Each structure stands twice: as C-alpha cells, then as structure tokens.
Short mmCIF file of C-alpha atoms in Angstrom, two decimals:
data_model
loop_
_atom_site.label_atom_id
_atom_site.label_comp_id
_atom_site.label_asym_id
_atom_site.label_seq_id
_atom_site.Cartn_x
_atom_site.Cartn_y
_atom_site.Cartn_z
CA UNK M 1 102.93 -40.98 -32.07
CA UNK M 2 102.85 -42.48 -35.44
CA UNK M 3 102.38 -40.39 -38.46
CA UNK M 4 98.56 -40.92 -40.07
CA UNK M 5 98.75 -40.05 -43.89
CA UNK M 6 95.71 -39.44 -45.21
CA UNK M 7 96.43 -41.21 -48.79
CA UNK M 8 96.95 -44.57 -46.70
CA UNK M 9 94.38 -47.27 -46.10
CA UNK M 10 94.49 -47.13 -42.24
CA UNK M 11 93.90 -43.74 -41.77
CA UNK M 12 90.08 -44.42 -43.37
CA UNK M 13 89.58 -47.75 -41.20
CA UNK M 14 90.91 -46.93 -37.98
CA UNK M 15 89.82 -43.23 -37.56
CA UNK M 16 86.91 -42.46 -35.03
CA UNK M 17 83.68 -42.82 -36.18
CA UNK M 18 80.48 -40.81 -35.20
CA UNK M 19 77.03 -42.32 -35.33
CA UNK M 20 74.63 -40.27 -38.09
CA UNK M 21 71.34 -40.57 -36.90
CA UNK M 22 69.13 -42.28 -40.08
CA UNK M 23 65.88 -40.71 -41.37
CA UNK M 24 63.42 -42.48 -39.57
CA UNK M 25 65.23 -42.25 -36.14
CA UNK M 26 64.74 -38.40 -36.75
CA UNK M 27 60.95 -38.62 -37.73
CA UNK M 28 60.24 -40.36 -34.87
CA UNK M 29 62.09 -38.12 -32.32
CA UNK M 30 60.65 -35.53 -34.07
CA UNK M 31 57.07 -36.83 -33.86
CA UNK M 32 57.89 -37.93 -30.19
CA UNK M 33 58.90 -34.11 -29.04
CA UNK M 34 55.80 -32.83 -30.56
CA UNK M 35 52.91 -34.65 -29.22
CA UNK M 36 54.82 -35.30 -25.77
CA UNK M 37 52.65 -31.77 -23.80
CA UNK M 38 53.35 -31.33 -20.23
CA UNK M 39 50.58 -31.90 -18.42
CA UNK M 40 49.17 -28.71 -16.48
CA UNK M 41 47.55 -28.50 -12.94
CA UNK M 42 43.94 -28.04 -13.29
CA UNK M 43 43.44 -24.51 -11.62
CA UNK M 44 41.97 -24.05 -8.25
CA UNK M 45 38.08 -24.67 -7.61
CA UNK M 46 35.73 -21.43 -7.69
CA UNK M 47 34.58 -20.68 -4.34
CA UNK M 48 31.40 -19.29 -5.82
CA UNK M 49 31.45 -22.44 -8.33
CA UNK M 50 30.32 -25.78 -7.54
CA UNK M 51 32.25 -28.97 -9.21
CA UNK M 52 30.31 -31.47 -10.28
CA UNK M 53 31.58 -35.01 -11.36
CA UNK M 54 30.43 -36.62 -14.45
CA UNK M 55 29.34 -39.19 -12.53
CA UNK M 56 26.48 -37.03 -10.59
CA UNK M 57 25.85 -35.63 -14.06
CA UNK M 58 25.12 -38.49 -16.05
CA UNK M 59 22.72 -39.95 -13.00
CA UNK M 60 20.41 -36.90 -12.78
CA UNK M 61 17.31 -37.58 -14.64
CA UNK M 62 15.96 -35.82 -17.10
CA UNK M 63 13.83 -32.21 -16.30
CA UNK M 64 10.22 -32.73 -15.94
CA UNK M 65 7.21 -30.13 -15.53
CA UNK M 66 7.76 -30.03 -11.37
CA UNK M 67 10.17 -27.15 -12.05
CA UNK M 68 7.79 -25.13 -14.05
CA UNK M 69 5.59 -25.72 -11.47
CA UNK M 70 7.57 -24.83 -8.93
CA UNK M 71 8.46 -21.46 -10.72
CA UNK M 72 4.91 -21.20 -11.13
CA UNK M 73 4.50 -20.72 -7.29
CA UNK M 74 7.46 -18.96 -6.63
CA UNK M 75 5.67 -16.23 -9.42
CA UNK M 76 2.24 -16.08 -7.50
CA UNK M 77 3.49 -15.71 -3.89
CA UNK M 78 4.70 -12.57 -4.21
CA UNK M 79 1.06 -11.18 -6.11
CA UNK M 80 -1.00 -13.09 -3.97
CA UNK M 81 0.26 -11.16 -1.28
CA UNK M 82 -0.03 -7.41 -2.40
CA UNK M 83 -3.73 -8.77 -2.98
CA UNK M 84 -3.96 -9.50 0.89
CA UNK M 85 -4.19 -13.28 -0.05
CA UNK M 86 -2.59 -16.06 0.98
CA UNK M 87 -0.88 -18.68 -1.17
CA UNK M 88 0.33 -22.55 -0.62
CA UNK M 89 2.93 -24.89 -1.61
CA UNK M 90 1.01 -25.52 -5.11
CA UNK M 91 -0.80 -23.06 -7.41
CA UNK M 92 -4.14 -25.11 -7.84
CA UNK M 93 -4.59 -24.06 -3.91
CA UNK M 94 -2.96 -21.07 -3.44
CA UNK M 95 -5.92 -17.79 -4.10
CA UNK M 96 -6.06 -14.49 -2.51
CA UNK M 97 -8.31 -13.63 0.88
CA UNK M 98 -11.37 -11.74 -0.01
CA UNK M 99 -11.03 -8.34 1.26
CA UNK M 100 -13.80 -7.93 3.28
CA UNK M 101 -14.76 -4.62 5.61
CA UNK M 102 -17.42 -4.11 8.70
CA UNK M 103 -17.56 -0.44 10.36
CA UNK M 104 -16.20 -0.32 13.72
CA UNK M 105 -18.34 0.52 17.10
CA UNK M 106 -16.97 4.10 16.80
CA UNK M 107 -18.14 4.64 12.97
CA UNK M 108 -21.60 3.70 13.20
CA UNK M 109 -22.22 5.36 16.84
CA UNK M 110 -20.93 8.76 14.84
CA UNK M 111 -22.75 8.44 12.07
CA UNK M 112 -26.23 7.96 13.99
CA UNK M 113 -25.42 11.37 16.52
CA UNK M 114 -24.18 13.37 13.65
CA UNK M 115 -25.98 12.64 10.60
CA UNK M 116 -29.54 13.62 12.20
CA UNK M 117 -27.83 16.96 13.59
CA UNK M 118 -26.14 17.94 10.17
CA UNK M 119 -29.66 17.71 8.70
CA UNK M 120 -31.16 20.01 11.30
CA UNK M 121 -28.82 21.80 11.04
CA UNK M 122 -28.82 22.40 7.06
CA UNK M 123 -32.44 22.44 7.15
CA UNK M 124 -32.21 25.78 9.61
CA UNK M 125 -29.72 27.33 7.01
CA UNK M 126 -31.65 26.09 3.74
CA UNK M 127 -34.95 27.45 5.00
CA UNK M 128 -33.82 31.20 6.41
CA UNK M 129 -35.43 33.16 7.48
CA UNK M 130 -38.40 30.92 7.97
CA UNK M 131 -36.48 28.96 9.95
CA UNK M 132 -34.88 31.81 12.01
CA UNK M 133 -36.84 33.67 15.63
CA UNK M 134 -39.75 35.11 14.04
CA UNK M 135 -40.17 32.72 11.03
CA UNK M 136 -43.17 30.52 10.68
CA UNK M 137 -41.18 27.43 10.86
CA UNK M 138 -39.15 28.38 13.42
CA UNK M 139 -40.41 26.71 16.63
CA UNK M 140 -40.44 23.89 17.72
CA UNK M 141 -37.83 22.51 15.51
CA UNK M 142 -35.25 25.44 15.50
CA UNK M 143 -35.79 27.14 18.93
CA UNK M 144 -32.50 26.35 20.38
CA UNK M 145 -30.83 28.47 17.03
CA UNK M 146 -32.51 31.85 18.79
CA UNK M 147 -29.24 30.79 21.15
CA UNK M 148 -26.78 29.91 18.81
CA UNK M 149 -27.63 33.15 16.32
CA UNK M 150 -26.09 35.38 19.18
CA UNK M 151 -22.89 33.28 19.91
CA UNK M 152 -21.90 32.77 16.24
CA UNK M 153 -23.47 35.89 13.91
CA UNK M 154 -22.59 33.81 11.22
CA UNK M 155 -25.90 32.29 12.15
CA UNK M 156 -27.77 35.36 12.54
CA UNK M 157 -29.87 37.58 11.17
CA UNK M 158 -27.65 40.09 10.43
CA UNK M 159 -25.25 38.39 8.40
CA UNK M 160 -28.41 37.03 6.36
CA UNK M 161 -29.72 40.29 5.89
CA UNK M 162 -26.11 41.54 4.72
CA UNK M 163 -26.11 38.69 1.76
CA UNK M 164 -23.58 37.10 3.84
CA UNK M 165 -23.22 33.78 2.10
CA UNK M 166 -20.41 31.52 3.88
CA UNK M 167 -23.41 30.17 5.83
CA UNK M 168 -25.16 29.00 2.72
CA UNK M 169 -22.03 27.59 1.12
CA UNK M 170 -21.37 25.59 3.88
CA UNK M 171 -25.06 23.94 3.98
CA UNK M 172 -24.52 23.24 0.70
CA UNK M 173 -21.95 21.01 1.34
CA UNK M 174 -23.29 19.58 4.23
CA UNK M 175 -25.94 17.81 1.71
CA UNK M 176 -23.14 16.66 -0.27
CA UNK M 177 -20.96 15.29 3.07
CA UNK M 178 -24.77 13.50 4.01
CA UNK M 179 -25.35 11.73 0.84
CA UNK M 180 -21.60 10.63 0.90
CA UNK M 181 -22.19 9.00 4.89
CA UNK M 182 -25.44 7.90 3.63
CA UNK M 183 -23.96 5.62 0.34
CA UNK M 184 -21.65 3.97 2.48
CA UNK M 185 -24.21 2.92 5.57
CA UNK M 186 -26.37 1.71 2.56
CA UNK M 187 -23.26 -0.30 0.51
CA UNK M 188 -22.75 -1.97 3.67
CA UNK M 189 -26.33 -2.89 4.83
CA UNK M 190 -27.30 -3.90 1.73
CA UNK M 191 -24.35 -6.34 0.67
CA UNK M 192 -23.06 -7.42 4.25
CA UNK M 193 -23.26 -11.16 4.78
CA UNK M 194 -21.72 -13.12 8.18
CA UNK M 195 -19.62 -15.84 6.15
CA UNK M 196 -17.16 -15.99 3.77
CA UNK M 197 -14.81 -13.22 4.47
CA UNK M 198 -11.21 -12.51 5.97
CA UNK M 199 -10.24 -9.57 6.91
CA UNK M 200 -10.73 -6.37 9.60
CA UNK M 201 -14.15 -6.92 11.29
CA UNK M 202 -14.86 -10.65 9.43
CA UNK M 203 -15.81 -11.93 13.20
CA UNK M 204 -18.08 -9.41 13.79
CA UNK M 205 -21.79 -10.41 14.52
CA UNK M 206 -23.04 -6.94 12.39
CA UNK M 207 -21.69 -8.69 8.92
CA UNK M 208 -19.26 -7.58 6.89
CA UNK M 209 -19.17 -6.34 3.15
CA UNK M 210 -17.10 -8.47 0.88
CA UNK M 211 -15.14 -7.84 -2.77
CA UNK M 212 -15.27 -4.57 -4.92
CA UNK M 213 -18.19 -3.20 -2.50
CA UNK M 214 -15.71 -3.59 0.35
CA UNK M 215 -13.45 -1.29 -1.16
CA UNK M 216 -16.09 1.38 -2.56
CA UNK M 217 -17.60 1.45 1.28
CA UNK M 218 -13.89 2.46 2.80
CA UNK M 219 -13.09 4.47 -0.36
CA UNK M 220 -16.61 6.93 0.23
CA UNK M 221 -16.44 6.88 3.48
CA UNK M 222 -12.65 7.81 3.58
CA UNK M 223 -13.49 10.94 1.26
CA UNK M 224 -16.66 12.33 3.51
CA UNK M 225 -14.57 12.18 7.03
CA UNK M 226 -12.03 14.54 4.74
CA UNK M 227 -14.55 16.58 3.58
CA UNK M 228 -15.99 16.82 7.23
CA UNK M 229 -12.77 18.18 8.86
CA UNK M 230 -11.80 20.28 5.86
CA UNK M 231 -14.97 22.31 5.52
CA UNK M 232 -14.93 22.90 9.83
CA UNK M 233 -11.19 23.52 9.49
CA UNK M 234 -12.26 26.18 6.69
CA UNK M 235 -15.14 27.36 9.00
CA UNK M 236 -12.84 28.28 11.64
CA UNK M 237 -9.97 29.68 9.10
CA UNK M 238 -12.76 32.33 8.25
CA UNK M 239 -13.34 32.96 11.78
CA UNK M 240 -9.65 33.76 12.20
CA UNK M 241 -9.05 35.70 9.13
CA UNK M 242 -12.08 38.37 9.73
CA UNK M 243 -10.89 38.95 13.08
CA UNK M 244 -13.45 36.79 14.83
CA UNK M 245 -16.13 39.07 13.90
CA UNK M 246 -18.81 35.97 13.85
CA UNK M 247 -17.29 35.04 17.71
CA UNK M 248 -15.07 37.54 18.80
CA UNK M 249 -18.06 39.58 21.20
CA UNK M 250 -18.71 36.29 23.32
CA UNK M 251 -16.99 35.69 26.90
CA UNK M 252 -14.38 32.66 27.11
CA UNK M 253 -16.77 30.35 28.99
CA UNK M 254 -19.11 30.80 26.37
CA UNK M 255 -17.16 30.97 23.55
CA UNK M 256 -15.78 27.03 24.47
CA UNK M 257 -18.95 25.40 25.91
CA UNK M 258 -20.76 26.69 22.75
CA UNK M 259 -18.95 27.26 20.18
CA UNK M 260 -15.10 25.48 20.22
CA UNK M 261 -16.85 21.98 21.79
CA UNK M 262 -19.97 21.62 19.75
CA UNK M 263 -17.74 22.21 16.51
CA UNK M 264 -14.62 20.49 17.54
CA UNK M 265 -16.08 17.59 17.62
CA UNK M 266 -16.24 17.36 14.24
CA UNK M 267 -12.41 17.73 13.58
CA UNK M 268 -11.52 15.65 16.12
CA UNK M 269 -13.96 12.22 15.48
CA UNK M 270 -13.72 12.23 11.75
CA UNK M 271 -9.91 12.93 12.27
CA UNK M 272 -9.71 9.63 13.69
CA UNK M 273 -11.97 7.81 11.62
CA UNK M 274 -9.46 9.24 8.22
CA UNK M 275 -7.10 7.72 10.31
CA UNK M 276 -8.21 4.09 10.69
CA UNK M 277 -9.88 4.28 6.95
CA UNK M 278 -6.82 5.13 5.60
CA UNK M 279 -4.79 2.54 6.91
CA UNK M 280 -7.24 0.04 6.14
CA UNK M 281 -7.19 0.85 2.64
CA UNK M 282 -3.34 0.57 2.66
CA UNK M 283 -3.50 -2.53 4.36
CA UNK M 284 -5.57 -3.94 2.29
CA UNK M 285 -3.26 -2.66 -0.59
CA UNK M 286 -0.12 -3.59 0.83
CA UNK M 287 -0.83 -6.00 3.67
CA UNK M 288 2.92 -6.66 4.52
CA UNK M 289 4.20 -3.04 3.65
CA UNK M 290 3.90 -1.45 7.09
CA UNK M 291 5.35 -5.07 8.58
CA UNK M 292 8.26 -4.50 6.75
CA UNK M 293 8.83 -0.95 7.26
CA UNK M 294 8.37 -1.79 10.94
CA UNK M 295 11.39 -4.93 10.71
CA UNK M 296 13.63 -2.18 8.88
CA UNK M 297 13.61 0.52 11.87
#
C-alpha cells in the first residue's frame, strides 16, 4: 500500500470522487416527486345508483313541458278517483264520472206500502179520541184499531185517558220520518233524467238523479231508514222496560201475528235499505276503498 499524504498533489487528483447533484437536477426531482399522484381505483358502482356516461349525457335533449305534463296526470289520477271518476293518459281528457243515483225495486215498493200506512196510522193517534171506538171519526177509516187497542194498550183508551204520552211522541215523529221519505221520492222525480249518468242504477229505465241532488237523495233517505228502525227499536225498548204492560196480557199466537210481524217489519226492511244506502254513499266517496281492503285480506 503506498502512503497518501495529504499535503501532496496526488492525494487531491487521484482520490474518489462523488457526484453532487446541481441545483436544477434537485428542482426538478423535486417538482417530479410532487406532481407524480398514484392513480386510485375508482370505487365500486352503487347498486342503487345508475352510471351514466358523458356520452348519454351530453346527447339527451334539453327538458321540455311533456314532463310537467306528465306530472300533471300523475297529480289528477289519484283525485279523480276518490271523486268516482275516471281519468286518461292526458289531463285535457281525463274528468270525473257524474255520480248519479236511481232507487232500487225494493226502495220504491217500501215506500208506496208504508208511507200510506204510517199516515193512517198517525192520523188515528193525532186525532184521539175521535178517532178511537166511539169517536165520530172513527169508522170507516179506523175500525180495524178497535182490534189493535186490545193487543197493544199503548193504543188504547186507557193509556189515553191516563195522559199516557209515548203514543203521541211517537206520531210526532212519524210526520217528521214522512216528510223525510217524501223529499227524497220528490228530489228524485223531479230531477231524474235517462242520459248522462254513470253510476248504481244509470241503466235503469225509471231515470236516475245526477250531481249534488244525487247525493242529497241518498243522504235523506239514509237518515229516515235510521230514524225508522230507531224509533221501533225504542218502541219495543219501552215495551221491555215496563214489563210488557202494553203486550204482556196477549197469548203467543197473538202476540206474533199482531204485534212482533206487523212492527218488525219495520226494523227489518229499513235495516236493509241503511245498509245498501250506506254503502252507496261510501262508494261513491271512496269508490276503490272497499276494493282495496278486499285485495289486503
């Protein structure tokens, strides 16, 4: 090994040399570590998300009025049918049914057997004792009540002569359950027509009543076949509480041929008729309510 002195010439020129990076080859590695990002997977696609390309983007055209329009109709379906109407693809053409109403068979044929006998039969309790055996208006009109004043004393002379005034309460409101029957038989007759209408009975040959009558007809009508079974359901409550003293003397065949038949038929008819007025109201409320309900069970 030869000796290096440090004062001698050949120690500076042949000792190893490192390379010293200039300036600007350390700006630019700087510069080139800094902008130099790794480049990150995109992350996955949304499964609830649709992609779409820039491509599909920049070809859709621009909105028009057509999806106004078509939120327009989307709007009046649902309204048009809790109005019972029917709507269409557009909204110029799309406008409720007119509710329209005709009484059934079973209505009318009530109406024309019990209206006349409610009126003879207030007119016997409005006119007592004329009207009663030994009154001068008694026969011929009210004969058959000489009958019907033993069976139910409620009737009779007895209870009249006690002040006994159930009877006269309930002919009372037999003039107001008669007026009631009577509005609706005139709100139909006098606004039916035959064309023009949609709805329960619109095919029927007797006409049907159309619009805001429509619903006033079912609405009056709906309200006297409640006040008809209430105030016999009442009659017989009275019967029951007092110990049957108006009924209780007469034998069983008696008691049901005259007394439970002739007065259950008015509980059971206008039972019915509260029935099928009711849920033509609701129907014509709610046309697809009871559809619905049925689909759910």
């Amino acid at each position: 090994m030869l000796p290096i002195h440090p004062e001698s010439p050949e120690h500076t020129t042949n000792s190893v040399s490192f390379p010293v990076p200039s300036i600007n080859t350390m700006v630019q590695t700087r510069s080139a570590s800094s902008t130099a990002v790794p480049r990150l997977s995109p992350p996955p696609p949304s499964p609830t998300k649709r992609r779409v390309s820039n491509r599909s983007a920049s070809n859709t055209p621009a909105p028009t009025s057509a999806p106004a329009a078509a939120t327009e109709v989307e709007v009046t379906k649902p309204l048009a049918a809790l109005r019972g109407g029917s709507s269409s693809s557009t909204t110029s053409s799309s406008s409720p049914a007119i509710l329209s109403h005709t009484p059934s068979t079973l209505a009318l044929a009530w109406l024309a057997i019990s209206l006349p006998l409610v009126a003879w039969d207030t007119g016997y309790i409005m006119l007592r004792p004329h009207s009663m055996p030994g009154g001068s208006w008694h026969a011929p009109i009210w004969v058959p009540y000489a009958l019907y004043g033993q069976v139910d004393y409620v009737y009779g002379r007895e209870r009249w002569e006690a002040g006994d005034g159930f009877c006269g309460a309930q002919g009372t409101m037999n003039i107001v359950e008669s007026l009631m029957y009577l509005a609706y038989l005139w709100i139909w007759y006098s606004n039916k027509t035959a064309t023009g209408a949609s709805g329960s009975g619109a095919a029927s040959t007797r006409g049907a009543v159309t619009g805001r009558s429509a619903g006033l007809a079912m609405l009056i009508m709906f309200s006297a076949c409640v006040m008809t079974v209430s105030k016999t359901v009442l009659y017989w409550l009275n019967e029951s509480w007092s110990g049957f003293h108006g009924i209780g003397h007469n034998s069983a065949r008696d008691l049901v041929a005259l007394w439970i038949i002739p007065n259950g038929a008015w509980i059971i008819f206008p039972t019915y008729l509260i029935y099928a007025y009711g849920r033509e109201i609701l129907d014509s409320m709610a046309p697809s309510t009871h559809r619905a309900t049925e689909k759910l069970e």
